[in-house]
């Protein structure tokens, strides 16, 4: 029971009782069915569930976005045989993951064609290989970013056989720098969002709209998968604006601000996306059926053409009101107090994380515990990932679903009392 959590055990029992009431199973089999359902929940896997109490919404080491309920259900369906490449009406083969691509078109209607691949890096590699292998890709020196874990964009681009043509300086690049570099040997201009750092002071960069006038295709890597401008993230580039500004190809990740599974999203003009789709590399970076299912469900149930809907964990965590976090933190502190644990509710700033909106602070609150609590919290079931700051362990409820607070409280009690 500790491993699975009280709520899920209760749900398994209630489900078995319900099945008995609707005469799907015999009354004497209720217990056996409930036990089997709980056993299914304890299938051994090397991955441990984490309650993310860091306040960092897209925590890279915790797998970035947490999926919405419809996406989780879609994953379970896709685990078996599914019509990922089959038209059930005719019985004939169909385009792979057609529903996913339709859903992508629906959320960004201005994209004339779309494609989805394995991750953001694959989208970029496919675009660069197709448009610029054997020729030059023009990039600003201010955008030669390291994505993380040692992966550097220049290395990624050169691995495709394209030659990198660097222009401008780290802090300033002008339209003339690009214009001077563009010529018959240019395959594409690449505009990369520096998504994990900020350059401040004497800076200048050239927008997609100006680059689009230079007569070669512009690839815009917006990074986070923000589909439309959002007032909460004023400096974060979005897919719709990049397309409106004239980018031929826009690439983004599925598991950042989109709140979906790991995927690389490609939006663009029909001729360019069609070239990407036909390139042999497209087959090597294609999406598996599980990702098709989860991505389609995220787009259909989590996003309208005007933005993200409530119930998408990423956006719920980004938009939770500070006063609600205060109330929830007070509730947790009171519960811990009843168990004899000393703690304090303190202001705590959350972050977008995962390569999005660097430097943006999301105001909120956290429950402060002694510093050494963090390591014990990681070893509980469910594991709790907290943030250590200024000699304290901060438990921030921003990214913890409210219905999991009882589980979190139990893990904190066990961690503090040495359980
Ligand atoms: C995150 C990011 C990538 C890499 O995307 P993955 O989905 O992690 O492969 C590439 N470019 C930018 C600007 C990013 O923010």
Short mmCIF file of C-alpha atoms and ligand atoms in Angstrom, two decimals:
data_model
loop_
_atom_site.label_atom_id
_atom_site.label_comp_id
_atom_site.label_asym_id
_atom_site.label_seq_id
_atom_site.Cartn_x
_atom_site.Cartn_y
_atom_site.Cartn_z
CA UNK A 1 0.00 0.00 0.00
CA UNK A 2 2.84 2.46 0.79
CA UNK A 3 4.26 1.97 -2.65
CA UNK A 4 0.97 2.50 -4.48
CA UNK A 5 -0.67 5.11 -2.27
CA UNK A 6 -3.91 4.91 -0.30
CA UNK A 7 -6.02 6.69 -2.94
CA UNK A 8 -5.16 4.27 -5.70
CA UNK A 9 -5.79 1.24 -3.49
CA UNK A 10 -9.19 2.71 -2.61
CA UNK A 11 -9.90 3.36 -6.29
CA UNK A 12 -9.02 -0.26 -7.18
CA UNK A 13 -11.40 -1.59 -4.52
CA UNK A 14 -14.21 0.73 -5.59
CA UNK A 15 -13.72 -0.26 -9.22
CA UNK A 16 -13.93 -3.97 -8.36
CA UNK A 17 -17.09 -3.33 -6.30
CA UNK A 18 -18.58 -1.42 -9.23
CA UNK A 19 -17.85 -4.30 -11.58
CA UNK A 20 -19.58 -6.69 -9.18
CA UNK A 21 -22.62 -4.39 -8.98
CA UNK A 22 -22.85 -4.29 -12.77
CA UNK A 23 -22.50 -8.11 -12.73
CA UNK A 24 -19.28 -8.16 -14.73
CA UNK A 25 -17.68 -10.23 -11.98
CA UNK A 26 -19.07 -12.41 -9.19
CA UNK A 27 -19.36 -10.82 -5.71
CA UNK A 28 -16.95 -13.35 -4.22
CA UNK A 29 -14.29 -12.28 -6.76
CA UNK A 30 -14.22 -8.59 -5.72
CA UNK A 31 -11.23 -8.98 -3.43
CA UNK A 32 -9.20 -11.00 -5.94
CA UNK A 33 -9.86 -8.42 -8.65
CA UNK A 34 -8.90 -5.52 -6.38
CA UNK A 35 -5.67 -7.29 -5.37
CA UNK A 36 -4.82 -7.98 -9.02
CA UNK A 37 -5.46 -4.33 -9.93
CA UNK A 38 -3.18 -3.14 -7.13
CA UNK A 39 -0.53 -5.66 -8.20
CA UNK A 40 -0.67 -4.12 -11.69
CA UNK A 41 0.15 -0.75 -10.13
CA UNK A 42 3.26 -2.17 -8.50
CA UNK A 43 4.78 -3.65 -11.67
CA UNK A 44 8.49 -3.19 -11.14
CA UNK A 45 10.11 -0.50 -13.23
CA UNK A 46 13.43 1.21 -12.84
CA UNK A 47 11.67 4.58 -12.98
CA UNK A 48 10.23 5.96 -9.75
CA UNK A 49 7.31 8.32 -9.58
CA UNK A 50 8.35 11.77 -8.35
CA UNK A 51 6.23 14.46 -6.77
CA UNK A 52 7.89 17.59 -8.12
CA UNK A 53 8.09 19.99 -5.17
CA UNK A 54 10.89 22.10 -6.68
CA UNK A 55 8.64 24.81 -8.11
CA UNK A 56 10.42 24.28 -11.45
CA UNK A 57 7.61 23.45 -13.87
CA UNK A 58 9.62 21.79 -16.64
CA UNK A 59 12.26 20.01 -14.58
CA UNK A 60 14.72 18.49 -17.05
CA UNK A 61 15.94 15.77 -14.69
CA UNK A 62 12.35 14.82 -13.83
CA UNK A 63 11.32 14.36 -17.46
CA UNK A 64 10.09 17.91 -18.25
CA UNK A 65 6.30 18.06 -18.77
CA UNK A 66 3.91 15.96 -16.72
CA UNK A 67 1.17 14.67 -19.02
CA UNK A 68 -2.52 15.51 -18.73
CA UNK A 69 -5.03 12.77 -17.89
CA UNK A 70 -6.28 12.34 -21.50
CA UNK A 71 -2.68 11.84 -22.69
CA UNK A 72 -2.10 9.20 -20.01
CA UNK A 73 -5.25 7.37 -21.09
CA UNK A 74 -4.21 7.60 -24.74
CA UNK A 75 -0.84 6.03 -23.84
CA UNK A 76 -2.59 3.05 -22.27
CA UNK A 77 -4.72 2.54 -25.41
CA UNK A 78 -1.70 2.83 -27.71
CA UNK A 79 0.17 0.19 -25.72
CA UNK A 80 -1.79 -2.45 -27.62
CA UNK A 81 -2.50 -2.77 -31.36
CA UNK A 82 -3.86 0.52 -32.71
CA UNK A 83 -4.77 2.07 -36.08
CA UNK A 84 -1.67 4.27 -36.20
CA UNK A 85 -1.23 3.52 -39.93
CA UNK A 86 -4.57 2.00 -40.82
CA UNK A 87 -7.93 3.29 -42.05
CA UNK A 88 -10.50 1.17 -40.22
CA UNK A 89 -13.24 2.11 -42.73
CA UNK A 90 -11.46 0.83 -45.81
CA UNK A 91 -9.06 -1.59 -44.15
CA UNK A 92 -6.23 0.01 -46.08
CA UNK A 93 -3.00 1.54 -44.95
CA UNK A 94 -3.27 5.22 -44.05
CA UNK A 95 -0.82 8.06 -43.43
CA UNK A 96 0.96 7.45 -40.14
CA UNK A 97 -0.45 9.38 -37.18
CA UNK A 98 -2.89 11.37 -39.29
CA UNK A 99 -4.94 12.39 -36.23
CA UNK A 100 -1.84 13.87 -34.59
CA UNK A 101 -1.04 15.98 -37.64
CA UNK A 102 -4.68 17.11 -37.92
CA UNK A 103 -4.54 18.14 -34.26
CA UNK A 104 -1.33 20.12 -34.88
CA UNK A 105 -2.97 21.90 -37.82
CA UNK A 106 -6.02 22.69 -35.70
CA UNK A 107 -3.98 24.45 -32.98
CA UNK A 108 -1.84 26.39 -35.47
CA UNK A 109 -4.20 27.00 -38.41
CA UNK A 110 -1.72 29.35 -40.12
CA UNK A 111 0.78 26.52 -40.70
CA UNK A 112 0.09 25.19 -44.17
CA UNK A 113 1.83 21.91 -43.34
CA UNK A 114 3.05 20.14 -40.21
CA UNK A 115 5.21 17.19 -39.18
CA UNK A 116 6.13 15.60 -35.86
CA UNK A 117 9.41 13.79 -35.09
CA UNK A 118 11.24 12.43 -32.05
CA UNK A 119 12.37 15.61 -30.31
CA UNK A 120 13.31 19.22 -30.89
CA UNK A 121 16.89 18.36 -31.77
CA UNK A 122 15.71 15.84 -34.39
CA UNK A 123 13.39 18.45 -35.90
CA UNK A 124 16.32 20.82 -36.22
CA UNK A 125 18.62 18.16 -37.69
CA UNK A 126 15.97 17.10 -40.20
CA UNK A 127 15.33 20.70 -41.27
CA UNK A 128 19.03 21.53 -41.57
CA UNK A 129 19.92 18.31 -43.39
CA UNK A 130 17.09 18.72 -45.88
CA UNK A 131 17.57 22.41 -46.62
CA UNK A 132 21.31 22.88 -46.18
CA UNK A 133 23.40 19.66 -46.31
CA UNK A 134 26.43 20.50 -48.46
CA UNK A 135 25.74 24.21 -48.22
CA UNK A 136 25.81 26.91 -45.54
CA UNK A 137 23.56 27.64 -42.59
CA UNK A 138 23.85 31.24 -41.45
CA UNK A 139 23.58 31.68 -37.65
CA UNK A 140 24.22 34.59 -35.31
CA UNK A 141 27.13 34.16 -32.85
CA UNK A 142 24.66 35.21 -30.14
CA UNK A 143 22.63 32.06 -30.81
CA UNK A 144 25.33 29.38 -30.70
CA UNK A 145 23.72 27.78 -27.66
CA UNK A 146 24.40 24.67 -25.64
CA UNK A 147 21.04 22.98 -25.13
CA UNK A 148 22.15 21.05 -22.06
CA UNK A 149 24.19 18.04 -21.00
CA UNK A 150 26.99 19.06 -23.36
CA UNK A 151 24.87 19.18 -26.52
CA UNK A 152 25.93 22.16 -28.54
CA UNK A 153 23.93 23.53 -31.39
CA UNK A 154 26.94 24.20 -33.69
CA UNK A 155 28.04 20.55 -33.34
CA UNK A 156 24.52 19.34 -34.05
CA UNK A 157 24.31 21.47 -37.22
CA UNK A 158 27.72 20.42 -38.50
CA UNK A 159 26.87 16.75 -37.93
CA UNK A 160 24.30 17.13 -40.73
CA UNK A 161 26.91 17.99 -43.34
CA UNK A 162 25.89 21.64 -43.43
CA UNK A 163 28.59 24.27 -42.94
CA UNK A 164 28.00 26.77 -40.19
CA UNK A 165 28.42 30.39 -41.26
CA UNK A 166 28.65 32.46 -38.09
CA UNK A 167 27.71 36.13 -38.26
CA UNK A 168 27.76 39.06 -35.82
CA UNK A 169 29.10 38.91 -32.27
CA UNK A 170 27.95 37.37 -29.01
CA UNK A 171 25.96 40.44 -27.98
CA UNK A 172 25.13 42.17 -31.27
CA UNK A 173 24.12 40.96 -34.71
CA UNK A 174 22.65 43.22 -37.41
CA UNK A 175 20.66 42.57 -40.56
CA UNK A 176 23.69 43.64 -42.63
CA UNK A 177 25.75 40.84 -41.02
CA UNK A 178 23.27 38.29 -42.33
CA UNK A 179 22.87 40.02 -45.70
CA UNK A 180 26.66 40.00 -46.27
CA UNK A 181 26.84 36.27 -45.55
CA UNK A 182 23.89 35.16 -47.66
CA UNK A 183 24.78 34.09 -51.20
CA UNK A 184 24.51 31.25 -53.71
CA UNK A 185 26.07 28.85 -51.16
CA UNK A 186 23.43 29.52 -48.51
CA UNK A 187 20.96 26.73 -47.73
CA UNK A 188 19.10 28.40 -44.90
CA UNK A 189 19.23 31.04 -42.19
CA UNK A 190 18.77 29.62 -38.72
CA UNK A 191 17.21 31.68 -35.95
CA UNK A 192 17.58 29.98 -32.55
CA UNK A 193 15.87 31.06 -29.36
CA UNK A 194 18.53 31.32 -26.61
CA UNK A 195 16.11 29.52 -24.32
CA UNK A 196 18.29 28.87 -21.26
CA UNK A 197 20.18 32.13 -20.72
CA UNK A 198 19.80 35.88 -21.11
CA UNK A 199 22.18 38.44 -22.55
CA UNK A 200 21.58 41.89 -21.13
CA UNK A 201 23.04 45.33 -21.77
CA UNK A 202 24.45 46.43 -25.15
CA UNK A 203 22.65 43.90 -27.33
CA UNK A 204 20.85 43.62 -30.64
CA UNK A 205 19.41 40.75 -32.60
CA UNK A 206 17.53 40.47 -35.88
CA UNK A 207 13.97 39.19 -35.92
CA UNK A 208 12.51 36.55 -38.21
CA UNK A 209 10.49 39.19 -40.14
CA UNK A 210 13.66 40.95 -41.34
CA UNK A 211 15.53 37.71 -42.05
CA UNK A 212 12.64 36.46 -44.17
CA UNK A 213 13.32 39.28 -46.61
CA UNK A 214 16.78 37.95 -47.51
CA UNK A 215 15.50 35.43 -50.05
CA UNK A 216 16.53 32.13 -48.42
CA UNK A 217 14.42 29.88 -46.20
CA UNK A 218 14.46 30.85 -42.52
CA UNK A 219 14.37 28.02 -39.97
CA UNK A 220 13.11 29.36 -36.62
CA UNK A 221 13.86 27.13 -33.62
CA UNK A 222 11.50 28.59 -31.01
CA UNK A 223 12.38 25.86 -28.52
CA UNK A 224 9.57 25.73 -26.00
CA UNK A 225 6.55 24.86 -28.13
CA UNK A 226 4.56 27.94 -27.14
CA UNK A 227 1.90 27.99 -29.88
CA UNK A 228 0.63 31.55 -29.50
CA UNK A 229 1.91 34.65 -27.67
CA UNK A 230 1.14 34.50 -23.92
CA UNK A 231 1.09 37.49 -21.52
CA UNK A 232 2.75 35.45 -18.77
CA UNK A 233 5.80 34.83 -21.00
CA UNK A 234 6.31 38.06 -22.94
CA UNK A 235 9.87 37.24 -24.07
CA UNK A 236 9.17 33.69 -25.19
CA UNK A 237 8.89 33.30 -29.00
CA UNK A 238 5.87 31.39 -30.28
CA UNK A 239 5.09 29.30 -33.34
CA UNK A 240 2.25 31.44 -34.74
CA UNK A 241 4.25 34.68 -34.64
CA UNK A 242 7.33 33.06 -36.23
CA UNK A 243 5.15 31.79 -39.10
CA UNK A 244 3.43 35.16 -39.51
CA UNK A 245 6.87 36.80 -39.64
CA UNK A 246 7.76 34.62 -42.60
CA UNK A 247 9.72 31.64 -41.22
CA UNK A 248 9.66 28.79 -43.74
CA UNK A 249 10.10 26.16 -41.01
CA UNK A 250 9.41 26.52 -37.28
CA UNK A 251 10.67 23.81 -34.91
CA UNK A 252 9.79 23.26 -31.23
CA UNK A 253 9.70 20.63 -28.51
CA UNK A 254 6.56 18.77 -27.47
CA UNK A 255 7.48 18.34 -23.81
CA UNK A 256 8.19 21.93 -22.81
CA UNK A 257 5.49 24.63 -22.74
CA UNK A 258 3.19 22.54 -24.92
CA UNK A 259 2.88 20.19 -21.94
CA UNK A 260 2.98 17.01 -24.01
CA UNK A 261 5.29 14.04 -24.59
CA UNK A 262 8.85 14.29 -25.91
CA UNK A 263 8.49 15.20 -29.58
CA UNK A 264 9.82 17.59 -32.20
CA UNK A 265 7.14 19.72 -33.81
CA UNK A 266 7.63 21.13 -37.30
CA UNK A 267 5.35 23.79 -38.79
CA UNK A 268 5.86 25.49 -42.12
CA UNK A 269 5.07 26.03 -45.75
CA UNK A 270 3.79 23.11 -47.82
CA UNK A 271 6.81 22.89 -50.11
CA UNK A 272 9.42 22.98 -47.35
CA UNK A 273 7.63 20.60 -44.94
CA UNK A 274 7.01 18.24 -47.85
CA UNK A 275 10.76 18.20 -48.58
CA UNK A 276 11.46 17.35 -44.93
CA UNK A 277 8.83 14.60 -44.93
CA UNK A 278 10.36 12.97 -48.05
CA UNK A 279 13.96 13.04 -46.77
CA UNK A 280 15.23 9.53 -45.83
CA UNK A 281 16.23 10.86 -42.40
CA UNK A 282 12.54 11.49 -41.62
CA UNK A 283 12.04 7.73 -41.25
CA UNK A 284 14.88 7.51 -38.74
CA UNK A 285 13.40 10.19 -36.50
CA UNK A 286 9.73 9.25 -36.83
CA UNK A 287 7.42 9.17 -33.83
CA UNK A 288 6.40 5.93 -32.17
CA UNK A 289 2.72 5.11 -31.68
CA UNK A 290 2.83 5.97 -27.95
CA UNK A 291 4.00 9.50 -28.66
CA UNK A 292 1.47 9.93 -31.47
CA UNK A 293 -1.26 8.99 -29.02
CA UNK A 294 -0.09 11.21 -26.17
CA UNK A 295 0.65 14.18 -28.44
CA UNK A 296 -2.72 14.00 -30.17
CA UNK A 297 -4.54 13.78 -26.82
CA UNK A 298 -2.53 16.73 -25.42
CA UNK A 299 -3.33 18.87 -28.44
CA UNK A 300 -6.99 17.89 -28.67
CA UNK A 301 -7.89 18.06 -24.99
CA UNK A 302 -5.27 20.46 -23.70
CA UNK A 303 -5.10 23.20 -26.31
CA UNK A 304 -7.57 25.31 -28.23
CA UNK A 305 -6.55 27.62 -31.06
CA UNK A 306 -6.39 30.37 -28.44
CA UNK A 307 -4.11 28.61 -25.98
CA UNK A 308 -3.80 26.01 -23.25
CA UNK A 309 -6.88 24.84 -21.33
CA UNK A 310 -7.10 24.17 -17.59
CA UNK A 311 -6.24 20.59 -16.67
CA UNK A 312 -2.93 20.63 -18.51
CA UNK A 313 -0.43 20.16 -15.63
CA UNK A 314 2.22 22.43 -17.17
CA UNK A 315 -0.18 25.36 -17.52
CA UNK A 316 -1.94 24.72 -14.23
CA UNK A 317 1.48 24.97 -12.55
CA UNK A 318 2.46 28.09 -14.51
CA UNK A 319 -0.79 29.94 -13.82
CA UNK A 320 -1.65 28.88 -10.25
CA UNK A 321 -2.40 31.98 -8.19
CA UNK A 322 0.14 32.86 -5.46
CA UNK A 323 -2.67 33.20 -2.89
CA UNK A 324 -3.82 29.66 -3.68
CA UNK A 325 -0.26 28.38 -3.21
CA UNK A 326 -0.21 30.21 0.13
CA UNK A 327 -3.44 28.53 1.25
CA UNK A 328 -2.22 25.08 0.17
CA UNK A 329 1.18 25.64 1.85
CA UNK A 330 -0.56 26.74 5.07
CA UNK A 331 -2.66 23.56 4.91
CA UNK A 332 0.41 21.37 4.49
CA UNK A 333 2.26 23.19 7.30
CA UNK A 334 -0.75 22.73 9.60
CA UNK A 335 -0.90 19.00 8.82
CA UNK A 336 2.84 18.62 9.46
CA UNK A 337 2.44 20.62 12.68
CA UNK A 338 -0.23 18.16 13.87
CA UNK A 339 2.35 15.41 13.34
CA UNK A 340 4.84 17.29 15.50
CA UNK A 341 6.99 18.57 12.63
CA UNK A 342 8.31 22.11 12.85
CA UNK A 343 8.10 24.05 9.61
CA UNK A 344 7.41 27.48 8.25
CA UNK A 345 5.62 28.88 5.19
CA UNK A 346 7.94 31.21 3.26
CA UNK A 347 7.82 33.13 -0.05
CA UNK A 348 9.30 31.04 -2.86
CA UNK A 349 9.72 31.83 -6.54
CA UNK A 350 8.98 29.12 -9.07
CA UNK A 351 10.55 28.94 -12.54
CA UNK A 352 9.54 27.70 -15.97
CA UNK A 353 12.73 25.60 -16.31
CA UNK A 354 13.56 23.14 -19.08
CA UNK A 355 14.79 25.77 -21.49
CA UNK A 356 12.00 28.31 -21.32
CA UNK A 357 11.63 31.90 -20.13
CA UNK A 358 15.10 32.12 -18.50
CA UNK A 359 15.18 34.48 -15.54
CA UNK A 360 11.39 34.69 -15.18
CA UNK A 361 10.29 34.30 -11.54
CA UNK A 362 6.83 32.95 -10.74
CA UNK A 363 5.81 34.33 -7.33
CA UNK A 364 4.60 31.74 -4.81
CA UNK A 365 5.09 30.07 -1.44
CA UNK A 366 6.75 26.98 -0.01
CA UNK A 367 6.99 25.02 3.22
CA UNK A 368 10.51 25.31 4.69
CA UNK A 369 12.06 22.30 6.46
CA UNK A 370 15.61 21.57 7.69
CA UNK A 371 18.20 21.31 4.90
CA UNK A 372 18.90 17.60 5.35
CA UNK A 373 15.23 16.69 4.73
CA UNK A 374 15.72 16.90 0.95
CA UNK A 375 17.83 13.75 0.64
CA UNK A 376 15.44 11.68 2.79
CA UNK A 377 12.49 12.99 0.77
CA UNK A 378 13.99 11.60 -2.44
CA UNK A 379 14.03 8.11 -0.96
CA UNK A 380 10.33 8.00 -0.01
CA UNK A 381 7.50 6.41 -1.99
CA UNK A 382 6.37 8.47 -3.75
CA UNK A 383 9.73 10.21 -4.00
CA UNK A 384 9.56 13.94 -3.35
CA UNK A 385 11.96 16.25 -5.17
CA UNK A 386 12.31 19.47 -3.17
CA UNK A 387 14.54 22.52 -3.60
CA UNK A 388 17.43 23.31 -1.28
CA UNK A 389 17.98 27.04 -0.85
CA UNK A 390 19.85 29.10 1.76
CA UNK A 391 20.28 26.16 4.13
CA UNK A 392 16.67 25.01 3.99
CA UNK A 393 14.62 22.42 2.13
CA UNK A 394 11.72 24.13 0.38
CA UNK A 395 8.64 22.09 -0.49
CA UNK A 396 6.86 24.06 -3.22
CA UNK A 397 3.37 22.82 -4.15
CA UNK A 398 3.21 24.63 -7.53
CA UNK A 399 3.80 21.44 -9.55
CA UNK A 400 2.15 19.00 -7.14
CA UNK A 401 -1.42 18.09 -8.15
CA UNK A 402 -3.73 19.03 -5.21
CA UNK A 403 -5.05 15.45 -5.05
CA UNK A 404 -1.50 14.20 -4.36
CA UNK A 405 -0.96 16.46 -1.33
CA UNK A 406 -1.92 13.69 1.15
CA UNK A 407 0.73 11.41 -0.44
CA UNK A 408 3.27 14.23 -0.29
CA UNK A 409 2.47 14.91 3.38
CA UNK A 410 2.97 11.21 4.19
CA UNK A 411 6.34 11.23 2.43
CA UNK A 412 7.42 14.34 4.37
CA UNK A 413 6.38 12.81 7.70
CA UNK A 414 8.24 9.59 6.88
CA UNK A 415 11.34 11.53 5.75
CA UNK A 416 11.47 13.71 8.86
CA UNK A 417 10.77 10.87 11.29
CA UNK A 418 13.39 8.70 9.62
CA UNK A 419 10.89 6.27 8.06
C1 LIG B 1 15.03 22.47 -25.86
C2 LIG B 1 15.55 23.09 -27.09
C3 LIG B 1 16.03 22.30 -28.13
C4 LIG B 1 16.12 20.80 -28.03
O1 LIG B 1 14.85 20.21 -28.01
P1 LIG B 1 14.70 18.70 -27.47
O2 LIG B 1 13.23 18.45 -27.57
O3 LIG B 1 15.22 18.70 -26.08
O4 LIG B 1 15.49 17.85 -28.37
C5 LIG B 1 16.49 22.93 -29.27
N1 LIG B 1 16.47 24.26 -29.37
C6 LIG B 1 15.99 25.07 -28.40
C7 LIG B 1 15.99 26.54 -28.60
C8 LIG B 1 15.52 24.51 -27.22
O5 LIG B 1 15.04 25.30 -26.26
#
